[in-house]
Short mmCIF file of C-alpha atoms in Angstrom, two decimals:
data_model
loop_
_atom_site.label_atom_id
_atom_site.label_comp_id
_atom_site.label_asym_id
_atom_site.label_seq_id
_atom_site.Cartn_x
_atom_site.Cartn_y
_atom_site.Cartn_z
CA MET A 1 -17.05 -19.79 -55.72
CA ASN A 2 -19.55 -20.29 -52.99
CA ASN A 3 -17.37 -22.22 -50.97
CA LYS A 4 -14.59 -19.42 -51.09
CA ARG A 5 -17.13 -16.89 -50.15
CA PHE A 6 -18.61 -18.84 -47.32
CA SER A 7 -14.96 -19.24 -46.14
CA GLY A 8 -14.26 -15.66 -46.36
CA TYR A 9 -17.34 -15.17 -44.11
CA ILE A 10 -16.19 -17.51 -41.68
CA ILE A 11 -12.70 -16.08 -41.76
CA GLY A 12 -14.11 -12.32 -41.29
CA ALA A 13 -16.26 -13.45 -38.53
CA CYS A 14 -13.16 -15.04 -36.71
CA ILE A 15 -11.26 -11.83 -37.18
CA ILE A 16 -14.03 -9.55 -35.82
CA LEU A 17 -14.50 -11.92 -32.94
CA LEU A 18 -10.89 -11.99 -32.19
CA GLY A 19 -10.83 -8.24 -32.42
CA ILE A 20 -13.82 -7.75 -30.05
CA TYR A 21 -11.99 -10.26 -27.48
CA THR A 22 -8.99 -8.34 -27.51
CA ILE A 23 -10.86 -4.86 -27.02
CA VAL A 24 -12.54 -6.42 -24.12
CA THR A 25 -9.68 -8.12 -22.43
CA TYR A 26 -7.64 -4.95 -22.94
CA ASN A 27 -10.20 -2.82 -21.35
CA ALA A 28 -10.74 -5.19 -18.48
CA LEU A 29 -6.98 -5.33 -17.75
CA VAL A 30 -6.94 -1.72 -17.76
CA LYS A 31 -9.76 -1.23 -15.09
CA LYS A 32 -8.03 -3.92 -12.92
CA GLU A 33 -4.77 -2.00 -13.12
CA GLU A 34 -6.50 1.26 -12.43
CA LYS A 35 -8.02 -0.53 -9.40
CA VAL A 36 -4.54 -1.60 -8.21
CA ASN A 37 -3.44 2.06 -8.73
CA LEU A 38 -6.51 3.30 -6.64
CA GLN A 39 -5.78 0.78 -3.81
CA TRP A 40 -2.11 2.01 -3.90
CA ASN A 41 -3.52 5.47 -3.42
CA GLU A 42 -5.59 4.44 -0.41
CA VAL A 43 -2.14 2.96 1.20
CA GLN A 44 -0.55 6.36 0.45
CA ASN A 45 -3.54 8.20 2.03
CA ALA A 46 -3.18 6.25 5.11
CA TYR A 47 0.56 6.66 5.36
CA GLN A 48 -0.03 10.30 4.79
CA ARG A 49 -2.22 10.42 7.70
CA ARG A 50 0.31 8.72 9.81
CA LEU A 51 2.96 11.36 8.93
CA ASP A 52 0.44 14.24 9.70
CA LEU A 53 -0.49 12.56 13.18
CA VAL A 54 2.83 11.82 14.68
CA PRO A 55 4.15 15.25 15.01
CA SER A 56 0.91 16.11 16.97
CA LEU A 57 1.66 13.18 19.44
CA VAL A 58 5.30 14.11 19.63
CA ASN A 59 4.32 17.79 20.52
CA THR A 60 1.81 16.66 22.88
CA VAL A 61 4.34 14.50 24.64
CA LYS A 62 6.89 17.36 24.65
CA GLY A 63 4.55 19.79 26.08
CA ALA A 64 3.50 17.43 28.78
CA ALA A 65 6.82 15.87 29.89
CA GLN A 66 10.31 16.67 29.90
CA TYR A 67 11.49 13.49 27.90
CA GLU A 68 14.21 11.84 26.46
CA GLN A 69 15.35 13.72 23.39
CA ASN A 70 16.78 10.66 21.73
CA THR A 71 13.32 9.07 21.12
CA LEU A 72 11.97 12.14 19.82
CA GLU A 73 15.03 12.49 17.46
CA LYS A 74 14.47 8.81 16.06
CA ILE A 75 10.88 9.95 15.40
CA ALA A 76 11.46 13.21 13.59
CA THR A 77 14.25 11.16 11.39
CA ALA A 78 11.94 8.18 10.72
CA ARG A 79 9.15 10.91 9.77
CA ALA A 80 11.49 12.67 7.35
CA LYS A 81 12.64 9.21 5.71
CA ALA A 82 8.73 8.27 5.44
CA SER A 83 8.06 11.57 3.94
CA ASN A 84 10.79 11.35 1.62
CA ALA A 85 10.00 7.78 0.37
CA SER A 86 6.35 8.75 -0.25
CA ALA A 87 7.25 11.22 -2.70
CA SER A 88 7.44 8.64 -5.61
CA THR A 89 4.12 7.81 -7.18
CA ASP A 90 5.14 4.96 -9.22
CA VAL A 91 3.64 1.55 -8.44
CA THR A 92 6.64 -0.59 -8.54
CA ALA A 93 8.21 -3.27 -6.30
CA GLU A 94 11.09 -1.04 -5.28
CA ASN A 95 8.86 1.75 -4.26
CA TYR A 96 6.61 -0.57 -2.15
CA GLN A 97 9.70 -1.92 -0.43
CA SER A 98 11.47 1.60 0.42
CA GLN A 99 8.01 2.88 1.54
CA THR A 100 7.15 -0.22 3.76
CA THR A 101 10.58 0.26 5.22
CA ALA A 102 10.27 3.78 5.91
CA GLN A 103 6.82 3.66 7.38
CA ASP A 104 7.79 0.52 9.59
CA GLU A 105 10.67 2.79 11.00
CA LEU A 106 8.21 5.48 11.60
CA ALA A 107 5.71 3.14 13.28
CA GLY A 108 8.33 1.57 15.42
CA ALA A 109 9.44 4.92 16.59
CA ALA A 110 6.09 6.07 17.29
CA ASN A 111 5.50 2.61 19.34
CA GLN A 112 8.52 3.31 21.28
CA LEU A 113 7.28 6.61 22.21
CA LEU A 114 3.86 5.15 23.32
CA ILE A 115 5.86 2.65 25.52
CA SER A 116 8.02 5.12 26.92
CA VAL A 117 4.88 7.43 28.07
CA GLU A 118 4.15 4.48 30.37
CA ASN A 119 6.78 6.25 32.72
CA TYR A 120 4.60 9.25 32.59
CA PRO A 121 1.37 8.70 34.25
CA GLU A 122 0.35 12.49 34.10
CA LEU A 123 0.97 12.45 30.42
CA LYS A 124 -1.25 9.27 30.05
CA GLY A 125 -4.21 10.87 31.66
CA THR A 126 -4.28 13.97 29.46
CA LYS A 127 -7.09 14.21 26.91
CA ALA A 128 -4.96 15.38 24.08
CA PHE A 129 -2.92 12.47 24.62
CA ILE A 130 -5.55 10.08 24.75
CA GLY A 131 -7.10 11.41 21.57
CA LEU A 132 -3.95 11.29 19.63
CA GLN A 133 -3.14 7.62 20.80
CA ALA A 134 -6.78 6.48 19.77
CA GLN A 135 -6.23 8.20 16.25
CA LEU A 136 -2.86 6.48 15.80
CA GLU A 137 -4.24 3.20 16.77
CA GLY A 138 -6.94 3.85 14.25
CA THR A 139 -4.44 4.95 11.48
CA GLU A 140 -2.60 1.78 11.92
CA ARG A 141 -5.77 0.07 11.52
CA ARG A 142 -6.46 1.92 8.25
CA ILE A 143 -3.07 1.08 7.07
CA LYS A 144 -3.48 -2.61 7.64
CA VAL A 145 -7.07 -2.41 5.92
CA ALA A 146 -5.41 -0.26 2.84
CA ARG A 147 -2.61 -2.87 2.50
CA LYS A 148 -5.08 -5.83 2.52
CA ASP A 149 -7.36 -4.16 -0.09
CA PHE A 150 -4.00 -3.34 -2.20
CA ASN A 151 -2.95 -6.97 -1.96
CA ALA A 152 -6.58 -8.22 -2.98
CA SER A 153 -6.72 -5.79 -5.97
CA VAL A 154 -2.95 -7.01 -6.81
CA ALA A 155 -4.08 -10.75 -6.86
CA VAL A 156 -7.13 -10.19 -9.12
CA TYR A 157 -4.96 -8.35 -11.56
CA ASN A 158 -2.16 -10.73 -11.34
CA SER A 159 -4.52 -13.60 -11.78
CA SER A 160 -5.92 -11.94 -14.96
CA VAL A 161 -2.47 -11.05 -16.34
CA LYS A 162 -1.02 -14.67 -15.76
CA SER A 163 -4.29 -16.49 -17.02
CA PHE A 164 -4.57 -18.02 -20.36
CA PRO A 165 -5.83 -16.66 -23.01
CA THR A 166 -5.77 -12.97 -21.41
CA LYS A 167 -1.95 -13.60 -20.81
CA ILE A 168 -1.50 -13.29 -24.62
CA ILE A 169 -3.31 -9.85 -24.81
CA ALA A 170 -1.43 -8.80 -21.45
CA GLY A 171 1.80 -9.85 -23.24
CA LEU A 172 1.04 -7.88 -26.34
CA PHE A 173 -0.05 -4.60 -24.59
CA ASN A 174 2.89 -4.78 -21.88
CA PHE A 175 0.67 -5.46 -18.79
CA LYS A 176 2.89 -6.97 -16.22
CA ALA A 177 2.30 -8.74 -13.00
CA LYS A 178 2.43 -6.47 -9.82
CA GLU A 179 4.00 -7.31 -6.56
CA GLY A 180 1.88 -6.72 -3.29
CA PHE A 181 2.89 -6.13 0.27
CA GLN A 182 4.59 -9.30 2.22
CA SER A 183 5.46 -9.43 5.77
CA ASP A 184 9.26 -8.67 6.71
CA SER A 185 11.36 -11.29 7.75
CA GLY A 186 11.20 -12.23 11.38
CA THR A 187 7.69 -10.80 11.94
CA ASP A 188 6.56 -14.33 12.72
CA LYS A 189 8.08 -13.99 16.16
CA ALA A 190 6.87 -11.93 18.96
CA GLN A 191 8.75 -8.82 19.83
CA GLU A 192 10.03 -8.32 23.31
CA ILE A 193 9.06 -4.92 24.93
CA LYS A 194 11.31 -3.77 27.34
CA PHE A 195 10.77 -0.87 30.02
#
């Protein structure tokens, strides 16, 4: 009789410990997933800064130089695509890819604008253009840092989701591994800039 009672205590203690472990692990996974979402919001914030800044840069260039309409149209189109891609708030691999593609097109169009400005020395010297160019460069750095921080958060989260025994709890509560930013194919080769 005492043996059964003692066994009951051991089983009860194991169940309680398992319950505590499940709760602690679940809460840790929720915190890590929220960190991933927070970092994604920082990436979105940096993208929005770029979306807001590019029209100012374009208007400065328009006002200071009569310029190739084609370049300005490309920027407007790229900004519209990037703005539409930013509308989705789900943190999924497809959304990462579509936003990354749209933002890369916008960055490329803005860079083409900056390269083309080399032909307009009076524009390069204006304070407004210099200030906007510095802000655009700062924005690109912010995007890089936000992406890096996002990838770090994804790595920590994925490490937890894929590690044993946390993997069991993650599977029970449907925590899935997430995908971070990866470089595009061909980015390992230097781009040639032509004037």
